[in-house]
Amino acid sequence: MGTDFDNGITDLNLEDIARLSGVSRSTVSRVVNHHPNVSEITRRKVLEIIERYNFKPHPAARALASQRANIIGILIPHIVSDLFTDPFFSILLQGITTAANSVNYSPILWLTSANVDESAFYDQVFNDRLADGMIVASATVNASFIKRLDQRGKPYIIIGRPFTAYEQSSYVDSENEQGARMMVEHLIKQGRRRIGMITGRSGLTSSHDRLQGYISALQHADIPIDMRLITPAGDYSDASGYTGMKLLLHHRIDAVFAANDVMAASAMRAIKEAGLRIPEDIAIGGFDDMGISRTTEPQLTTVQQPITQLGDYAVRGLIDLLEGRVEPPFQQMLPVKLIVRQST
Amino acid sequence: MGTDFDNGITDLNLEDIARLSGVSRSTVSRVVNHHPNVSEITRRKVLEIIERYNFKPHPAARALASQRANIIGILIPHIVSDLFTDPFFSILLQGITTAANSVNYSPILWLTSANVDESAFYDQVFNDRLADGMIVASATVNASFIKRLDQRGKPYIIIGRPFTAYEQSSYVDSENEQGARMMVEHLIKQGRRRIGMITGRSGLTSSHDRLQGYISALQHADIPIDMRLITPAGDYSDASGYTGMKLLLHHRIDAVFAANDVMAASAMRAIKEAGLRIPEDIAIGGFDDMGISRTTEPQLTTVQQPITQLGDYAVRGLIDLLEGRVEPPFQQMLPVKLIVRQST
DNA sequence: AAATATTGTGGGAGCGCTCCCAAACTTGTT
DNA sequence: AACAAGTTTGGGAGCGCTCCCACAATATTT
């Protein structure tokens, strides 16, 4: 035998492996696919040859024969233009791809782009025949979108509860409302009463739910809602956190809840520039618990959201749907956790 | 005929389309693949049927028969953990996927992850049989990596000139050195003499080249290099820009060049906190020209790098290699541009 | 020991394309 | 009118798997 085929790609196929190990194509196939009815002895024999030649079944052939490509589509909207400084989608993407790889699925990526015709783009997405299923970031989702997704006839999971038709669709989401509420209750427990909120991008359920949590916490504490303390134009970006905070500073607040850490960090800058102390004059809480929350001065109290796990559950859920182990809708809410640091 | 097959996926195949349009499988195949030898009249006839039924050839079948899957792999290292606040990779990713889609290729994504065994991960990457070619972010690249890439026997393109073996490998890169030099020459022209530099993450050619440009500009102006004015620990992150600037402030500089916009923005914060004015006391320049550079106060002078085009050229180059239209190494340097705003 | 159930193995057909070759039809040339 | 050369079309083989069914080998029951 040769010596250094160890690393390169061998162009052997099932048939070759079968011949080399003295069995039939079918048996090799069974071994490769972990089918039960193979005797231990032949299994070993075949596996040895497979190892030796570093044989990997041809994915296209497999996909053609089985009508499953082991590919999942990931659709994420305008990742760049809008959510510039927010690493949420990067982390999510990483979570999804890692989870997919761990179960031998390949992720193919669809990112909308400003300078590309949207309708042509979505035609491409929905006509795709490669992906067995899709994971969709909810920001893209509206009623007609869900309809097309359904028409496609393949399973999908939405990351983030959609506004539309969410009773029937499959999604994975964090307990945004509960998290926000926990944060605001924490602020109240610290004796804060005039609590502002810097909201997230409108049109996203995460923003809606976090605002809802803020409102509900105040209501339960019998603190009247003051609309002037809710910034209308937050959008999860660094810039909007800064300007949002500037506005709130006109209303002598003693605490603020920012709908994500990025905005909280820039709000902290605004607070400091106004000559106020954190947390003595103004306490501040964020949401996400990403890297930044530990690098701010003082460190940021925040709500930890399991972004990576969001991807994880989405992948597992999708594959469960794919393999018929579970019936849609598959819906999963992941718990969040209050992380108290120095900013409150 | 039915009425609403307009949008759903039809499960017709070439054979069906052939029957419906009264020609043979082969002819339909020719039409689909834009082969020349089809008479105008049959082409039209077939196209009409294809449109009507929204027929798309089955990618797996096509891949199996042609041994080309129209898939490109994208490999990006530790996007999250390290380059947290730097949207460079997000924009790049968007550029690549958009370019790929426009030529009917699907991008599959490989992201390294901290909590996954690296060697297993790379085994997966290199044993992948799906992708026809790969686009690799240079941060991952070392000699043994390139060797395995070569062994794979499929074309690849590195984004960002690698340190190793770059004479033989295919890459696309920006004129980092030239850009840095333009920036520093600009600062010198403004009368600045004590110019600091906040460097990028070590181990990347972009960091190296930008530092090189800084040095060469100073040398050409006969300004001695003062090692104390070069921060050793920059890494393109927000935090490192801030702390780097704090250090430089001990050395009464009158200008600073940050190796990217993210660090420039946080350096500006440090400058302001020290009570100094921009650009009167300290002029500052960045690199990249991403969204941030327009939201800083004052707006940031920077070097515009064509990130999206980087992805574009990488995809086109890869496909040229794939289709044998060009011989490796394919190497392309993209021009950069000095954008003067208010910070200098 | 024979009959039956269980487990293990091989071969054929088929997934939906591409690509080659041969046949049929055009067109042009002498 | 006969032939060469070019253009257009159809059919077969094959890409490398999966999956079903039939058969062989072994284990279990009576």
XYZ file of C-alpha atoms (C1' of nucleotides) in Angstrom:
748
model
C 0.000 0.000 0.000
C 1.041 3.586 -0.512
C 2.219 5.655 2.359
C 0.844 9.139 2.313
C -2.759 8.997 1.361
C -3.414 9.733 4.987
C -4.322 13.299 4.549
C -5.398 13.968 1.021
C -8.855 13.343 -0.284
C -9.138 9.883 -1.691
C -11.408 9.477 -4.618
C -12.598 6.065 -3.675
C -16.266 5.328 -3.563
C -18.437 2.856 -1.722
C -17.859 0.248 -4.369
C -14.097 0.499 -3.978
C -14.295 0.234 -0.234
C -16.588 -2.750 -0.658
C -14.115 -4.497 -2.931
C -11.169 -3.707 -0.680
C -12.892 -5.109 2.341
C -14.438 -8.056 0.588
C -18.067 -7.187 1.155
C -20.790 -5.561 -0.866
C -21.639 -1.952 -1.482
C -24.719 -2.331 0.679
C -22.781 -3.522 3.654
C -20.388 -0.624 3.461
C -23.334 1.702 3.238
C -24.777 0.140 6.359
C -21.537 0.573 8.224
C -21.214 4.185 7.168
C -24.757 4.941 8.229
C -24.608 3.070 11.500
C -27.314 0.657 10.540
C -27.861 -2.056 13.091
C -27.798 -5.274 11.106
C -24.108 -5.647 10.507
C -22.064 -8.219 12.339
C -19.405 -6.835 14.591
C -16.678 -8.570 12.668
C -17.532 -7.199 9.245
C -18.177 -3.789 10.715
C -14.653 -3.680 12.055
C -13.181 -4.960 8.844
C -14.941 -2.315 6.828
C -14.204 0.463 9.276
C -10.545 -0.330 9.094
C -10.497 0.114 5.350
C -12.536 3.268 5.608
C -10.090 4.723 8.095
C -7.103 3.639 6.114
C -8.247 5.370 2.985
C -9.959 8.237 4.791
C -13.077 7.517 2.861
C -15.961 9.976 3.061
C -19.151 9.297 1.148
C -19.842 11.687 -1.674
C -22.371 14.187 -0.322
C -24.025 14.857 -3.654
C -24.609 11.192 -4.339
C -25.927 10.706 -0.890
C -28.196 13.706 -1.208
C -29.519 12.532 -4.513
C -30.280 9.054 -3.338
C -31.704 9.954 0.025
C -33.273 13.281 -0.888
C -31.601 14.829 2.114
C -28.533 16.988 1.682
C -27.652 17.510 5.336
C -27.615 21.187 4.695
C -29.440 23.864 6.598
C -30.033 27.355 5.328
C -29.456 30.343 7.571
C -31.209 33.539 6.661
C -30.180 36.748 8.358
C -31.320 40.200 7.302
C -29.193 43.301 6.773
C -26.625 42.144 9.233
C -24.329 44.941 8.347
C -26.013 48.175 7.621
C -28.291 48.212 10.605
C -26.834 46.248 13.398
C -23.378 47.426 12.894
C -21.888 47.516 16.284
C -24.030 44.787 17.755
C -22.242 41.455 17.721
C -25.451 39.586 18.441
C -25.748 38.141 14.976
C -22.101 37.186 14.823
C -22.429 35.215 18.011
C -25.664 33.686 16.856
C -24.114 32.694 13.564
C -21.283 31.088 15.379
C -23.675 29.207 17.611
C -25.639 27.896 14.675
C -22.672 26.809 12.613
C -21.004 25.111 15.521
C -24.165 23.233 16.394
C -24.690 22.291 12.773
C -21.164 20.998 12.403
C -21.480 18.903 15.497
C -24.318 16.946 13.919
C -22.739 16.795 10.491
C -24.836 19.403 8.834
C -23.418 22.155 6.680
C -24.836 25.632 7.028
C -25.414 27.676 3.923
C -25.771 31.355 4.391
C -28.225 33.914 3.059
C -27.554 37.529 3.994
C -29.659 40.309 2.607
C -27.736 43.165 1.187
C -28.688 46.771 0.677
C -27.626 46.998 -2.923
C -29.326 43.855 -4.139
C -32.879 43.587 -5.362
C -34.852 42.216 -2.434
C -37.490 40.340 -4.319
C -34.924 38.608 -6.511
C -33.016 37.738 -3.394
C -35.994 36.137 -1.737
C -36.879 34.294 -4.913
C -33.451 32.792 -4.712
C -33.909 31.902 -1.069
C -37.293 30.316 -1.470
C -36.417 28.431 -4.613
C -33.344 26.949 -3.067
C -33.433 23.182 -3.365
C -30.277 22.496 -1.444
C -31.214 23.175 2.148
C -33.298 20.573 3.933
C -34.559 23.218 6.324
C -34.016 26.805 7.298
C -33.195 28.864 10.329
C -34.461 32.385 10.000
C -33.695 35.415 12.118
C -37.045 36.871 13.028
C -36.222 40.392 11.950
C -37.059 39.380 8.383
C -40.339 37.803 9.200
C -43.768 39.099 8.331
C -46.993 37.405 7.349
C -46.269 36.947 3.671
C -42.819 35.744 4.488
C -44.157 33.027 6.736
C -46.599 32.060 4.048
C -43.842 31.524 1.529
C -41.836 29.675 4.107
C -44.768 27.333 4.617
C -45.325 26.893 0.907
C -41.790 25.772 0.577
C -42.862 22.607 2.331
C -39.680 22.190 4.288
C -39.231 22.724 7.993
C -37.939 25.975 9.404
C -37.282 27.592 12.715
C -37.414 31.248 13.485
C -34.953 32.676 15.935
C -36.931 35.106 18.012
C -40.672 34.826 18.302
C -42.249 36.501 15.282
C -45.104 38.969 15.683
C -47.175 37.223 13.075
C -48.841 33.877 13.414
C -46.537 32.852 16.144
C -48.950 30.349 17.556
C -48.377 28.089 14.574
C -44.776 28.705 13.698
C -41.679 27.146 15.135
C -39.318 29.365 16.993
C -36.651 29.586 19.612
C -36.427 32.677 21.742
C -35.101 34.050 25.000
C -37.373 35.095 27.824
C -36.969 38.729 26.949
C -39.930 40.031 28.848
C -39.091 38.156 31.981
C -35.466 39.259 31.786
C -36.377 42.895 31.410
C -38.756 42.603 34.262
C -36.125 41.033 36.485
C -33.781 43.867 35.690
C -36.253 46.604 36.420
C -37.429 44.890 39.588
C -33.838 44.772 40.658
C -33.509 48.498 40.065
C -36.648 49.135 42.039
C -35.405 46.994 44.869
C -32.329 49.223 44.967
C -34.630 52.112 45.695
C -34.752 53.599 42.205
C -38.018 55.162 41.186
C -37.448 57.299 38.114
C -36.276 54.615 35.755
C -35.743 55.370 32.084
C -35.628 52.933 29.240
C -33.634 52.960 26.045
C -35.558 50.715 23.702
C -34.355 48.350 21.004
C -35.015 48.524 17.313
C -38.692 48.754 16.633
C -40.226 45.924 14.683
C -38.429 43.245 16.608
C -40.213 41.160 19.191
C -37.146 41.323 21.399
C -37.534 45.098 21.648
C -41.240 44.812 22.208
C -40.889 42.173 24.882
C -38.155 43.963 26.779
C -40.214 47.116 26.828
C -43.153 45.068 28.018
C -41.076 43.681 30.856
C -40.043 47.171 31.864
C -43.644 48.337 31.896
C -44.908 45.364 33.780
C -42.249 45.680 36.475
C -43.155 49.312 37.034
C -46.833 48.538 37.142
C -46.371 45.821 39.688
C -44.482 48.264 41.854
C -47.185 50.879 41.366
C -44.815 53.262 39.734
C -46.617 55.248 37.055
C -45.308 54.948 33.547
C -43.826 58.180 32.295
C -43.656 58.117 28.532
C -40.974 60.750 28.497
C -38.655 58.261 30.149
C -38.955 55.843 27.255
C -36.728 56.771 24.339
C -38.579 56.249 21.113
C -35.672 55.945 18.722
C -33.409 53.277 20.151
C -32.278 50.666 17.679
C -29.664 48.565 19.497
C -26.837 50.630 18.006
C -24.034 52.335 19.832
C -25.093 55.716 18.488
C -28.712 55.386 19.519
C -27.743 54.458 23.060
C -25.677 57.580 23.346
C -28.244 59.987 21.964
C -31.054 58.218 23.791
C -29.254 58.742 27.068
C -28.616 62.395 26.304
C -32.353 62.827 25.989
C -33.121 60.980 29.183
C -30.696 63.179 31.072
C -33.154 66.034 30.745
C -35.579 64.237 32.989
C -33.609 63.719 36.205
C -33.810 59.950 36.286
C -32.057 57.775 38.838
C -31.777 54.634 36.732
C -31.955 53.459 33.170
C -32.491 50.133 31.501
C -30.982 49.815 28.040
C -32.367 47.093 25.803
C -28.900 45.781 25.018
C -25.343 46.052 26.271
C -24.078 48.028 23.317
C -26.513 50.838 24.044
C -25.858 50.559 27.751
C -22.154 51.060 27.165
C -22.641 54.158 25.071
C -25.253 55.445 27.507
C -22.636 55.147 30.221
C -20.409 57.428 28.208
C -23.177 59.995 28.015
C -23.771 59.760 31.741
C -20.112 60.273 32.516
C -19.840 63.171 30.125
C -22.686 64.805 32.008
C -20.542 64.587 35.124
C -22.748 62.053 36.858
C -21.596 58.997 38.741
C -22.562 55.389 38.089
C -24.282 53.945 40.031
C -24.528 56.641 42.691
C -26.394 59.174 40.576
C -27.718 56.910 37.894
C -27.835 53.133 37.929
C -27.788 51.385 34.605
C -28.617 47.912 33.378
C -28.191 46.291 29.990
C -29.241 43.155 28.217
C -27.252 40.344 26.529
C -24.166 39.942 28.685
C -21.659 40.082 25.914
C -17.989 40.896 26.211
C -18.534 44.622 26.573
C -20.428 44.345 29.796
C -17.253 43.345 31.521
C -15.053 46.026 30.010
C -17.153 49.028 30.929
C -16.203 51.142 33.932
C -17.937 50.238 36.222
C -18.805 46.776 35.012
C -22.309 46.516 33.701
C -25.210 44.827 35.422
C -27.076 43.015 32.713
C -29.417 40.212 31.756
C -27.614 37.231 30.389
C -29.116 35.857 27.238
C -27.904 32.469 25.967
C -27.203 33.511 22.386
C -25.094 30.506 21.528
C -27.701 28.175 22.922
C -30.317 29.914 20.857
C -28.429 28.672 17.825
C -27.999 25.311 19.404
C -31.662 24.774 20.094
C -32.608 26.078 16.695
C -30.390 23.518 15.010
C -31.504 20.643 17.177
C -35.126 21.626 16.801
C -34.805 21.894 13.068
C -33.229 18.509 12.770
C -35.890 16.993 14.987
C -38.479 18.416 12.639
C -36.502 17.191 9.665
C -36.326 13.662 10.914
C -39.929 13.653 12.003
C -39.086 13.147 15.655
C -41.282 16.068 16.534
C -44.292 17.803 15.009
C -44.401 21.512 14.267
C -44.745 23.965 15.777
C -41.570 23.504 17.750
C -41.373 26.302 20.260
C -38.762 26.867 22.877
C -38.171 29.727 25.258
C -34.746 29.870 26.849
C -34.224 31.218 30.337
C -32.275 34.379 31.025
C -30.393 35.380 34.115
C -29.786 38.612 35.956
C -26.092 39.326 36.342
C -25.500 41.974 38.962
C -22.231 43.854 38.622
C -21.195 47.353 39.641
C -23.406 49.598 37.577
C -26.492 49.207 39.764
C -53.627 22.562 -15.390
C -53.616 23.563 -11.743
C -53.693 27.171 -10.764
C -51.354 27.922 -7.937
C -48.134 26.166 -8.621
C -46.716 29.636 -9.180
C -44.915 29.881 -5.956
C -44.441 26.500 -4.422
C -41.644 24.175 -5.276
C -42.607 21.870 -8.092
C -41.142 18.465 -7.968
C -40.789 18.091 -11.675
C -37.541 16.997 -13.141
C -35.783 17.428 -16.446
C -37.591 14.459 -17.895
C -40.986 15.932 -17.021
C -40.124 19.267 -18.519
C -38.896 17.447 -21.602
C -42.148 15.576 -21.980
C -44.228 18.672 -21.381
C -42.401 20.626 -24.001
C -42.125 17.786 -26.481
C -38.358 17.531 -26.592
C -35.739 15.318 -24.998
C -34.094 15.489 -21.634
C -30.858 16.514 -23.303
C -32.394 19.499 -24.965
C -33.884 20.750 -21.745
C -30.514 20.333 -20.120
C -28.958 22.402 -22.873
C -31.501 25.144 -22.420
C -31.026 25.215 -18.690
C -27.275 25.410 -19.048
C -27.262 27.976 -21.813
C -25.589 25.702 -24.281
C -25.306 27.213 -27.713
C -26.654 24.571 -30.053
C -30.353 24.911 -29.454
C -32.596 26.489 -32.019
C -34.261 29.682 -30.934
C -37.695 28.195 -31.348
C -37.216 25.159 -29.134
C -35.363 27.248 -26.591
C -38.360 29.491 -26.215
C -40.759 26.584 -26.051
C -38.783 24.935 -23.301
C -38.205 28.140 -21.372
C -41.897 28.776 -21.316
C -42.592 25.442 -19.686
C -39.739 25.963 -17.247
C -41.142 29.318 -16.223
C -44.640 28.013 -15.981
C -43.720 25.280 -13.579
C -40.969 27.219 -11.869
C -38.607 24.381 -12.546
C -35.182 24.420 -10.925
C -32.744 21.589 -11.576
C -32.012 19.429 -8.570
C -28.672 20.617 -7.230
C -27.601 17.257 -5.866
C -28.226 15.495 -9.138
C -26.413 18.191 -10.979
C -23.525 18.051 -8.561
C -23.268 14.318 -8.838
C -23.305 14.279 -12.600
C -21.022 17.237 -13.153
C -18.821 16.828 -10.103
C -19.334 20.464 -9.305
C -21.692 21.483 -6.534
C -21.611 25.239 -7.061
C -20.763 25.633 -3.453
C -17.924 27.605 -1.946
C -16.657 27.194 1.567
C -15.920 30.209 3.704
C -13.573 29.725 6.600
C -13.313 32.430 9.223
C -11.522 32.040 12.534
C -12.788 32.981 15.994
C -15.002 35.697 14.658
C -16.567 36.249 17.997
C -14.246 35.893 20.873
C -11.480 38.032 19.500
C -12.828 40.512 17.095
C -15.878 41.295 19.024
C -16.509 44.868 18.292
C -14.989 44.916 14.852
C -17.617 44.470 12.162
C -14.972 43.800 9.536
C -15.770 40.119 9.254
C -19.493 40.730 9.165
C -19.105 43.071 6.244
C -16.709 40.710 4.544
C -19.093 37.825 4.997
C -21.848 39.856 3.507
C -19.663 40.769 0.555
C -18.763 37.181 -0.092
C -22.268 35.792 0.172
C -23.713 38.501 -2.014
C -21.092 37.946 -4.664
C -21.589 34.202 -4.469
C -25.337 34.468 -4.829
C -24.993 36.701 -7.826
C -23.184 33.957 -9.695
C -25.401 31.182 -8.393
C -23.045 29.759 -5.878
C -24.047 28.888 -2.354
C -21.669 29.736 0.466
C -21.210 27.242 3.251
C -19.742 28.564 6.425
C -17.014 27.343 8.716
C -16.445 29.323 11.898
C -13.994 28.205 14.494
C -15.280 28.187 17.990
C -13.502 28.396 21.277
C -15.166 25.402 22.893
C -14.674 22.991 20.023
C -11.674 20.808 19.443
C -9.599 22.605 16.838
C -8.025 19.646 15.164
C -11.355 17.881 14.807
C -12.758 21.050 13.367
C -10.063 21.329 10.765
C -10.384 17.668 9.904
C -13.984 18.398 9.137
C -13.063 21.409 7.055
C -10.413 19.678 5.040
C -12.392 16.522 4.492
C -15.368 18.410 3.237
C -16.381 17.113 -0.172
C -19.144 19.568 -0.790
C -17.356 22.810 -1.519
C -15.754 23.209 -4.920
C -13.358 25.756 -3.512
C -12.651 27.760 -0.404
C -12.259 31.325 0.692
C -10.163 31.608 3.793
C -9.620 34.575 6.053
C -5.890 34.896 6.426
C -5.919 35.043 10.196
C -6.123 31.278 10.243
C -3.313 30.706 7.876
C 0.085 29.301 8.661
C 2.461 27.076 6.755
C 0.937 23.741 7.668
C -2.499 25.113 7.003
C -1.542 26.098 3.485
C -0.050 22.694 2.973
C -3.291 20.977 3.850
C -5.172 23.426 1.713
C -2.965 22.470 -1.198
C -3.310 18.769 -0.516
C -7.017 19.132 -0.725
C -6.528 19.603 -4.437
C -9.246 22.188 -4.811
C -8.762 25.869 -5.453
C -8.781 28.391 -2.648
C -8.288 32.072 -2.096
C -7.005 33.720 1.010
C -8.429 37.041 2.023
C -5.510 39.069 3.216
C -2.005 38.256 2.099
C -0.645 35.463 4.305
C 2.789 35.722 5.864
C 3.708 32.273 4.695
C 4.399 31.208 1.168
C 2.518 34.103 -0.201
C 4.400 34.082 -3.459
C 2.640 30.892 -4.463
C -0.747 31.225 -2.902
C -3.796 32.983 -4.190
C -5.027 35.946 -2.256
C -6.965 39.164 -2.372
C -5.896 42.016 -0.167
C -6.130 45.753 0.319
C -3.160 48.046 -0.095
C -2.714 48.299 3.632
C 0.788 49.611 3.625
C 0.103 52.241 1.046
C -3.046 53.326 2.857
C -1.276 53.711 6.157
C 1.432 55.638 4.484
C -1.033 57.982 2.835
C -2.625 58.640 6.182
C 0.604 59.383 7.956
C 1.853 61.539 5.111
C -1.351 63.464 5.381
C -0.763 64.019 9.100
C 2.765 65.166 8.398
C 1.521 67.546 5.754
C -0.729 69.066 8.410
C 2.366 69.895 10.370
C 2.226 67.038 12.846
C 5.546 65.640 13.974
C 5.004 63.519 17.034
C 2.702 60.907 15.568
C 1.703 57.879 17.567
C 0.381 54.613 16.270
C -2.118 52.192 17.751
C -1.383 48.919 16.057
C -3.695 46.118 14.988
C -3.771 42.561 16.212
C -0.364 40.987 15.898
C -0.082 38.006 13.631
C -2.128 39.556 10.865
C -0.516 40.914 7.755
C -2.914 43.838 7.795
C -1.475 44.961 11.134
C 2.029 44.410 9.939
C 1.508 46.266 6.698
C -0.194 49.235 8.291
C 2.614 49.574 10.766
C 5.029 49.329 7.892
C 3.252 52.145 6.100
C 3.460 54.300 9.190
C 7.165 53.661 9.534
C 7.902 54.277 5.921
C 6.006 57.580 5.878
C 7.964 58.823 8.856
C 11.253 57.718 7.363
C 10.565 59.480 4.108
C 9.875 62.640 6.047
C 13.052 62.178 8.046
C 11.145 61.927 11.270
C 12.882 59.526 13.624
C 10.876 56.518 14.756
C 10.142 56.661 18.452
C 9.246 53.195 19.664
C 7.412 54.603 22.645
C 4.870 56.076 20.288
C 3.916 52.674 18.941
C 1.511 50.793 21.221
C 2.487 47.183 21.434
C -0.816 45.666 22.478
C -3.383 46.884 19.997
C -5.669 44.213 18.628
C -8.335 46.043 16.649
C -10.713 45.979 19.594
C -12.526 48.875 21.153
C -10.870 48.261 24.487
C -7.351 48.137 23.116
C -7.830 51.434 21.303
C -8.836 53.087 24.515
C -6.060 51.758 26.667
C -3.546 52.234 23.870
C -4.457 55.881 23.646
C -4.185 56.314 27.406
C -0.624 55.130 27.155
C 0.225 57.400 24.248
C -1.092 60.390 26.146
C 1.936 60.175 28.399
C 4.148 61.118 25.505
C 2.750 64.474 24.355
C 1.951 63.510 20.822
C 0.199 65.748 18.351
C -1.343 63.058 16.180
C -2.183 59.388 16.211
C -2.899 56.806 13.603
C -5.098 53.920 14.726
C -4.974 50.754 12.662
C -8.758 50.622 12.408
C -11.788 52.800 12.981
C -13.007 50.934 16.023
C -9.789 51.702 17.886
C -9.766 55.239 16.548
C -13.232 55.836 17.963
C -12.322 54.590 21.404
C -9.030 56.487 21.262
C -11.054 59.619 20.644
C -12.916 58.959 23.855
C -9.638 58.727 25.722
C -8.432 61.957 24.174
C -11.588 63.793 25.137
C -11.492 62.429 28.652
C -8.014 63.839 28.960
C -9.496 67.223 28.164
C -7.766 67.571 24.820
C -9.337 68.791 21.618
C -9.541 66.970 18.307
C -7.962 67.911 16.001
C -6.477 71.026 17.567
C -4.413 69.256 20.213
C -4.316 65.811 18.714
C -5.246 64.816 15.205
C -6.405 61.273 14.689
C -6.809 58.995 11.710
C -8.319 55.543 11.395
C -8.549 52.759 8.869
C -11.493 50.987 7.224
C -14.100 53.698 6.790
C -16.957 51.850 8.330
C -20.136 53.370 9.722
C -18.518 54.519 12.953
C -16.190 56.924 11.260
C -19.146 59.105 10.428
C -20.756 58.995 13.839
C -17.772 60.088 15.880
C -17.497 63.668 17.025
C -15.681 65.100 15.107
C -16.035 62.811 12.140
C -13.072 60.606 11.608
C -10.482 60.960 8.890
C -9.749 57.467 7.717
C -8.486 55.200 4.966
C -11.252 53.624 3.031
C -10.835 49.934 2.481
C -13.129 48.185 0.002
C -14.227 45.358 2.263
C -17.198 44.337 0.193
C -15.108 44.294 -2.945
C -12.588 42.133 -1.192
C -15.301 39.508 -0.977
C -16.325 40.185 -4.510
C -12.889 39.686 -5.956
C -12.325 36.635 -3.845
C -15.444 35.000 -5.214
C -14.748 35.939 -8.792
C -11.155 34.859 -8.484
C -12.121 31.569 -6.969
C -14.600 30.828 -9.700
C -12.077 31.756 -12.336
C -9.721 29.247 -10.774
C -12.520 26.708 -10.542
C -13.411 26.985 -14.185
C -9.817 27.001 -15.269
C -10.002 30.458 -16.752
C -6.958 31.467 -14.790
C -3.959 29.685 -13.325
C -2.998 29.950 -9.657
C -1.684 31.916 -7.941
C -4.405 34.473 -8.374
C -3.299 37.596 -6.568
C -5.070 40.872 -6.382
C -4.392 44.013 -4.373
C -7.253 46.447 -4.075
C -6.691 50.178 -3.842
C -7.540 52.186 -0.760
C -8.447 55.829 -0.470
C -7.787 58.555 2.048
C -10.999 60.099 3.327
C -10.304 63.391 5.057
C -12.935 64.468 7.552
C -12.746 66.619 10.660
C -10.456 64.697 12.968
C -7.244 65.793 11.264
C -34.037 -32.985 13.715
C -37.037 -30.147 11.460
C -39.430 -25.997 11.356
C -39.428 -21.270 12.341
C -37.697 -16.794 13.599
C -33.839 -13.687 13.500
C -29.846 -11.559 11.837
C -26.589 -10.549 8.160
C -25.469 -9.855 3.251
C -25.763 -8.927 -1.831
C -27.812 -7.109 -5.980
C -31.014 -4.323 -8.600
C -33.343 -0.252 -9.388
C -33.493 4.393 -9.066
C -32.461 9.338 -7.411
C -32.077 13.587 -11.512
C -28.855 15.282 -13.680
C -24.418 15.785 -17.503
C -21.954 14.564 -21.357
C -20.692 11.891 -25.224
C -21.884 10.017 -29.464
C -24.771 9.088 -33.248
C -28.694 10.285 -35.966
C -31.532 13.689 -38.276
C -32.074 17.799 -40.243
C -30.182 22.321 -42.425
C -27.531 24.968 -45.205
C -24.069 25.873 -48.566
C -21.112 24.512 -52.416
C -19.948 22.679 -56.751
C -28.557 17.122 -57.972
C -25.164 15.314 -55.074
C -22.316 15.923 -51.464
C -19.811 18.160 -47.583
C -20.087 20.731 -43.498
C -22.497 22.555 -39.923
C -26.458 22.678 -36.701
C -29.890 20.604 -33.835
C -31.792 16.740 -31.402
C -32.274 12.195 -28.864
C -30.659 8.287 -26.249
C -27.410 5.716 -23.448
C -24.258 5.392 -19.890
C -22.793 6.881 -15.717
C -22.025 9.979 -11.487
C -22.032 7.436 -6.152
C -24.999 6.779 -3.232
C -29.787 4.627 -0.608
C -33.216 1.440 0.010
C -35.973 -2.445 -0.907
C -36.265 -7.137 -1.517
C -34.506 -11.712 -1.787
C -31.534 -14.900 -0.163
C -27.945 -16.947 3.080
C -26.422 -17.798 7.548
C -27.274 -18.319 12.160
C -30.127 -18.742 16.399
C -34.354 -20.278 18.633
C -38.150 -23.062 19.316
C -40.810 -27.350 19.153
